[in-house]
């Protein structure tokens, strides 16, 4: 089995990144305020993830997408670990809006339920959109991780 590696996406890869996100109805990336990574298994692109800067104290972890042929190989774990460890924004709170069945997965990285904490309006608006009628078949949770 090939090793999973994670690298920062380059600006010239943004069209490819956004084409992949379009396949699964994820919001497109903006290279100017995001830290985007591409996971590889061997020489093949296997998945994506990103940190989006909201303000000086808040960022959002999201866009975690593992391509179907690479599921079950630890790709998502490598993406999330890389994003949390290499966070270039230095914000004190990382917000995450995963599907509810992924709570245990994100808990391994220190994320916890943050329904009782006031989230930035960008995060609450996105959570409402994700949980609005006919968007996704699964409920989306509000999680956070504090430094």
Coordinates of N, CA and C in Angstrom, one line a residue:
X1 N 0.8 -1.2 0.0 CA 0.0 0.0 0.0 C 0.9 1.2 0.0
X2 N 0.5 2.2 -0.8 CA 1.3 3.5 -0.9 C 1.0 4.4 0.3
X3 N 2.0 5.2 0.6 CA 2.0 6.1 1.7 C 1.1 7.3 1.3
X4 N 0.4 7.9 2.3 CA -0.4 9.1 2.1 C 0.5 10.3 2.4
X5 N 0.5 11.2 1.5 CA 1.3 12.5 1.7 C 0.3 13.6 1.5
X6 N 0.6 14.7 2.1 CA -0.3 15.9 2.0 C 0.6 17.1 1.6
X7 N 0.2 17.9 0.6 CA 0.9 19.1 0.2 C 0.0 20.2 0.1
X8 N 0.5 21.4 0.2 CA -0.3 22.6 0.0 C -0.6 22.8 -1.5
X9 N -1.8 23.1 -1.8 CA -2.2 23.3 -3.2 C -1.6 24.6 -3.7
X10 N -1.2 24.6 -4.9 CA -0.6 25.8 -5.5 C -1.7 26.5 -6.2
X11 N -1.5 27.8 -6.4 CA -2.5 28.7 -7.0 C -3.0 28.2 -8.4
X12 N -2.1 27.6 -9.2 CA -2.4 27.1 -10.5 C -3.3 25.9 -10.4
X13 N -3.4 25.3 -9.3 CA -4.3 24.1 -9.1 C -5.7 24.4 -8.7
X14 N -6.0 25.7 -8.5 CA -7.3 26.1 -8.0 C -8.5 25.6 -8.9
X15 N -8.4 25.7 -10.2 CA -9.5 25.3 -11.0 C -9.8 23.8 -10.9
X16 N -8.7 23.0 -10.7 CA -8.9 21.6 -10.5 C -9.6 21.3 -9.1
X17 N -9.1 22.1 -8.1 CA -9.7 21.9 -6.7 C -11.1 22.3 -6.8
X18 N -11.5 23.4 -7.4 CA -12.9 23.8 -7.5 C -13.8 22.8 -8.3
X19 N -13.2 22.2 -9.4 CA -13.9 21.2 -10.1 C -14.2 20.0 -9.3
X20 N -13.3 19.6 -8.4 CA -13.5 18.5 -7.5 C -14.6 18.8 -6.5
X21 N -14.6 20.1 -5.9 CA -15.6 20.5 -5.0 C -16.9 20.6 -5.6
X22 N -17.0 21.0 -6.9 CA -18.3 21.1 -7.6 C -18.9 19.7 -7.7
X23 N -18.1 18.7 -7.9 CA -18.6 17.3 -8.0 C -19.5 16.9 -6.8
X24 N -19.2 17.4 -5.6 CA -19.9 17.1 -4.4 C -20.7 18.2 -3.8
X25 N -20.9 19.3 -4.6 CA -21.7 20.4 -4.1 C -21.1 21.1 -2.9
X26 N -19.8 21.2 -2.8 CA -19.1 22.0 -1.8 C -18.9 23.4 -2.3
X27 N -18.8 24.3 -1.4 CA -18.5 25.7 -1.8 C -17.1 25.8 -2.4
X28 N -16.9 26.6 -3.5 CA -15.7 26.7 -4.1 C -14.6 27.4 -3.2
X29 N -13.4 27.1 -3.5 CA -12.3 27.7 -2.7 C -11.8 29.0 -3.3
X30 N -11.3 29.8 -2.4 CA -10.7 31.1 -2.8 C -9.3 31.1 -2.2
X31 N -8.3 31.1 -3.1 CA -6.9 30.9 -2.7 C -6.4 32.1 -1.8
X32 N -7.0 33.2 -1.9 CA -6.5 34.4 -1.2 C -6.7 34.3 0.4
X33 N -7.7 33.6 0.8 CA -8.0 33.6 2.3 C -8.1 32.1 2.8
X34 N -7.5 31.2 2.0 CA -7.6 29.8 2.4 C -6.2 29.1 2.4
X35 N -6.1 28.1 3.2 CA -5.0 27.2 3.1 C -5.5 25.9 2.7
X36 N -5.2 25.5 1.4 CA -5.8 24.3 0.8 C -4.7 23.3 0.6
X37 N -5.1 22.0 0.9 CA -4.2 20.9 0.8 C -4.7 19.8 -0.1
X38 N -3.8 19.1 -0.8 CA -4.2 18.0 -1.6 C -3.4 16.8 -1.0
X39 N -4.2 15.7 -0.8 CA -3.6 14.5 -0.3 C -3.3 13.6 -1.5
X40 N -2.2 12.9 -1.4 CA -1.8 11.9 -2.5 C -1.6 10.6 -1.9
X41 N -1.9 9.6 -2.7 CA -1.6 8.2 -2.4 C -0.7 7.8 -3.6
X42 N 0.6 7.6 -3.3 CA 1.6 7.4 -4.3 C 1.6 8.7 -5.1
X43 N 1.5 8.6 -6.4 CA 1.5 9.9 -7.3 C 0.1 10.3 -7.6
X44 N -0.9 9.7 -7.1 CA -2.3 10.0 -7.5 C -3.0 10.9 -6.4
X45 N -3.7 12.0 -6.9 CA -4.5 12.8 -6.0 C -5.6 12.0 -5.4
X46 N -5.7 12.1 -4.1 CA -6.6 11.2 -3.4 C -7.7 12.0 -2.6
X47 N -7.5 13.3 -2.3 CA -8.4 14.0 -1.5 C -8.0 15.5 -1.4
X48 N -8.9 16.2 -0.7 CA -8.7 17.7 -0.5 C -9.2 18.1 0.9
X49 N -8.7 19.2 1.3 CA -9.2 19.9 2.5 C -8.7 21.3 2.6
X50 N -9.3 22.1 3.5 CA -8.9 23.5 3.5 C -9.2 24.1 4.9
X51 N -8.5 25.2 5.2 CA -8.8 26.1 6.3 C -9.2 27.4 5.7
X52 N -10.3 28.0 6.1 CA -10.8 29.3 5.6 C -10.6 30.3 6.7
X53 N -9.9 31.4 6.5 CA -9.8 32.4 7.5 C -11.1 33.2 7.5
X54 N -11.6 33.3 8.7 CA -12.8 34.1 8.9 C -12.4 35.5 9.5
X55 N -11.6 35.5 10.5 CA -11.1 36.8 11.1 C -9.8 36.4 11.9
X56 N -9.3 37.3 12.7 CA -8.0 37.0 13.4 C -8.2 35.9 14.4
X57 N -9.4 35.7 14.9 CA -9.5 34.7 16.0 C -10.2 33.4 15.5
X58 N -10.7 33.4 14.3 CA -11.5 32.2 13.9 C -11.2 31.8 12.4
X59 N -11.1 30.4 12.3 CA -11.0 29.8 11.0 C -11.9 28.7 10.9
X60 N -12.2 28.2 9.7 CA -13.1 27.1 9.5 C -12.3 26.0 8.8
X61 N -12.4 24.8 9.3 CA -11.9 23.6 8.7 C -13.0 23.0 7.9
X62 N -12.7 22.7 6.6 CA -13.8 22.2 5.8 C -13.3 21.7 4.5
X63 N -14.3 21.4 3.7 CA -14.0 20.9 2.3 C -13.2 19.5 2.3
X64 N -13.4 18.8 3.4 CA -12.7 17.5 3.5 C -13.4 16.5 2.6
X65 N -12.7 16.1 1.5 CA -13.3 15.3 0.5 C -12.2 14.3 0.1
X66 N -12.5 13.0 0.3 CA -11.7 11.9 -0.1 C -12.3 11.2 -1.3
X67 N -11.6 11.1 -2.4 CA -12.1 10.6 -3.7 C -12.5 9.1 -3.5
X68 N -13.5 8.6 -4.1 CA -14.1 7.3 -3.8 C -13.0 6.2 -3.8
X69 N -12.1 6.2 -4.8 CA -11.1 5.1 -4.9 C -10.1 5.0 -3.8
X70 N -10.1 6.1 -2.9 CA -9.1 6.1 -1.9 C -9.7 6.1 -0.5
X71 N -10.9 5.8 -0.4 CA -11.5 5.8 1.0 C -11.1 4.5 1.7
X72 N -10.9 4.7 3.0 CA -10.5 3.6 3.9 C -9.0 3.4 4.0
X73 N -8.2 4.4 3.4 CA -6.8 4.4 3.5 C -6.1 5.4 4.4
X74 N -7.0 6.1 5.2 CA -6.5 7.1 6.2 C -6.2 8.4 5.5
X75 N -6.8 8.7 4.4 CA -6.6 9.9 3.7 C -7.2 11.1 4.4
X76 N -8.4 11.0 4.9 CA -9.1 12.1 5.6 C -8.3 12.4 6.9
X77 N -7.9 11.4 7.6 CA -7.1 11.6 8.8 C -5.8 12.4 8.6
X78 N -5.1 12.1 7.5 CA -3.9 12.8 7.1 C -4.2 14.2 6.7
X79 N -5.3 14.5 6.0 CA -5.7 15.8 5.7 C -6.0 16.6 6.9
X80 N -6.9 16.1 7.8 CA -7.3 16.9 9.0 C -6.1 17.2 9.9
X81 N -5.3 16.2 10.1 CA -4.1 16.3 10.9 C -3.1 17.4 10.3
X82 N -2.9 17.4 9.0 CA -2.1 18.3 8.4 C -2.6 19.7 8.5
X83 N -3.9 19.9 8.3 CA -4.5 21.2 8.4 C -4.4 21.8 9.8
X84 N -4.7 20.9 10.8 CA -4.7 21.4 12.2 C -3.2 21.7 12.6
X85 N -2.3 20.9 12.2 CA -0.9 21.1 12.6 C -0.2 22.2 11.9
X86 N -0.6 22.4 10.7 CA 0.1 23.5 9.8 C -0.7 24.7 9.7
X87 N -1.7 24.9 10.5 CA -2.6 26.1 10.4 C -1.7 27.4 10.3
X88 N -1.7 28.0 9.1 CA -0.9 29.2 9.0 C -1.5 30.5 9.5
X89 N -2.8 30.4 9.9 CA -3.5 31.6 10.3 C -3.4 32.0 11.8
X90 N -3.0 31.0 12.6 CA -2.8 31.3 14.0 C -4.1 31.7 14.8
X91 N -5.2 31.4 14.3 CA -6.5 31.7 14.9 C -6.6 30.9 16.2
X92 N -7.4 31.4 17.2 CA -7.5 30.6 18.4 C -8.7 29.6 18.4
X93 N -9.6 29.7 17.4 CA -10.7 28.8 17.4 C -10.8 28.3 15.9
X94 N -10.8 26.9 15.8 CA -11.1 26.3 14.5 C -12.5 25.7 14.5
X95 N -13.3 26.2 13.6 CA -14.7 25.7 13.5 C -14.8 24.6 12.5
X96 N -15.7 23.7 12.6 CA -15.9 22.6 11.7 C -17.4 22.2 11.6
X97 N -17.8 22.0 10.4 CA -19.2 21.7 10.2 C -19.4 20.3 9.5
X98 N -19.1 19.2 10.3 CA -19.2 17.9 9.6 C -20.6 17.3 9.7
X99 N -20.8 16.3 8.9 CA -22.0 15.5 9.0 C -22.0 14.8 10.3
X100 N -23.2 14.6 10.9 CA -23.2 14.1 12.3 C -22.6 12.7 12.5
X101 N -22.5 11.9 11.4 CA -21.9 10.6 11.6 C -20.4 10.7 11.7
X102 N -19.8 11.8 11.5 CA -18.4 12.0 11.6 C -17.9 12.6 12.9
X103 N -18.8 12.7 13.9 CA -18.5 13.3 15.2 C -17.3 12.6 15.9
X104 N -17.3 11.2 15.9 CA -16.2 10.5 16.5 C -14.9 10.7 15.8
X105 N -14.9 10.8 14.5 CA -13.7 11.1 13.7 C -13.1 12.4 14.1
X106 N -13.9 13.5 14.1 CA -13.3 14.8 14.4 C -13.0 15.0 15.9
X107 N -13.6 14.2 16.8 CA -13.3 14.2 18.2 C -11.8 13.8 18.4
X108 N -11.3 12.9 17.6 CA -9.9 12.4 17.7 C -8.9 13.6 17.5
X109 N -9.3 14.6 16.9 CA -8.4 15.8 16.7 C -8.7 16.9 17.7
X110 N -9.5 16.7 18.7 CA -9.8 17.7 19.7 C -11.0 18.6 19.4
X111 N -11.8 18.2 18.4 CA -13.0 19.0 18.1 C -14.1 18.5 19.1
X112 N -15.0 19.5 19.5 CA -16.1 19.1 20.4 C -17.3 19.9 20.0
X113 N -18.5 19.5 20.5 CA -19.7 20.2 20.2 C -19.6 21.6 20.8
X114 N -20.0 22.6 19.9 CA -19.9 24.0 20.3 C -21.2 24.7 20.2
X115 N -22.3 24.0 20.3 CA -23.6 24.7 20.2 C -23.8 25.8 21.3
X116 N -23.1 25.7 22.4 CA -23.3 26.7 23.5 C -22.3 27.8 23.4
X117 N -21.5 27.9 22.3 CA -20.5 29.0 22.1 C -21.0 29.8 20.9
X118 N -20.9 31.1 21.0 CA -21.3 32.0 19.9 C -20.3 31.9 18.8
X119 N -20.7 31.3 17.7 CA -19.9 31.2 16.5 C -20.0 32.4 15.6
X120 N -19.0 32.7 14.8 CA -19.0 33.9 13.9 C -20.2 33.7 12.9
X121 N -20.7 34.8 12.5 CA -21.9 34.8 11.7 C -21.7 34.0 10.4
X122 N -20.5 34.0 9.8 CA -20.2 33.2 8.6 C -20.4 31.7 8.9
X123 N -20.1 31.3 10.0 CA -20.2 29.9 10.4 C -21.7 29.5 10.7
X124 N -22.4 30.4 11.4 CA -23.8 30.1 11.7 C -24.6 30.1 10.4
X125 N -24.3 31.1 9.5 CA -25.1 31.1 8.3 C -24.8 29.9 7.4
X126 N -23.6 29.4 7.4 CA -23.3 28.2 6.6 C -23.9 27.0 7.3
X127 N -23.9 26.9 8.6 CA -24.6 25.8 9.3 C -26.1 25.8 9.0
X128 N -26.7 26.9 9.0 CA -28.2 27.0 8.7 C -28.4 26.6 7.2
X129 N -27.5 27.0 6.3 CA -27.6 26.6 4.9 C -27.5 25.1 4.7
X130 N -26.5 24.5 5.4 CA -26.2 23.1 5.3 C -27.4 22.3 5.8
X131 N -28.0 22.8 6.9 CA -29.1 22.0 7.5 C -30.5 22.4 6.9
X132 N -30.5 23.3 5.9 CA -31.8 23.7 5.4 C -32.4 22.6 4.5
X133 N -33.6 22.7 4.2 CA -34.3 21.6 3.5 C -33.7 21.2 2.2
X134 N -33.5 20.0 1.9 CA -33.0 19.4 0.7 C -31.6 19.7 0.3
X135 N -30.7 20.2 1.2 CA -29.3 20.4 0.9 C -28.6 19.1 1.0
X136 N -28.6 18.5 2.2 CA -27.9 17.2 2.4 C -28.8 16.2 3.1
X137 N -28.5 14.9 2.9 CA -29.4 13.9 3.5 C -29.1 13.7 5.0
X138 N -27.9 14.2 5.4 CA -27.5 14.0 6.8 C -27.4 15.4 7.5
X139 N -27.6 15.4 8.8 CA -27.5 16.6 9.6 C -26.1 17.0 9.7
X140 N -25.8 18.3 9.7 CA -24.5 18.9 9.9 C -24.4 19.5 11.3
X141 N -23.3 19.2 12.0 CA -23.0 19.6 13.4 C -22.1 20.9 13.4
X142 N -22.2 21.6 14.5 CA -21.3 22.7 14.8 C -20.2 22.2 15.8
X143 N -19.0 22.1 15.4 CA -17.9 21.7 16.3 C -16.8 22.7 16.3
X144 N -16.0 22.8 17.3 CA -14.9 23.7 17.4 C -13.7 23.1 18.2
X145 N -12.6 23.7 17.9 CA -11.4 23.3 18.6 C -10.7 24.6 19.0
X146 N -10.3 24.7 20.3 CA -9.7 25.9 20.8 C -8.2 25.6 21.0
X147 N -7.4 26.6 20.7 CA -5.9 26.4 20.9 C -5.6 26.5 22.4

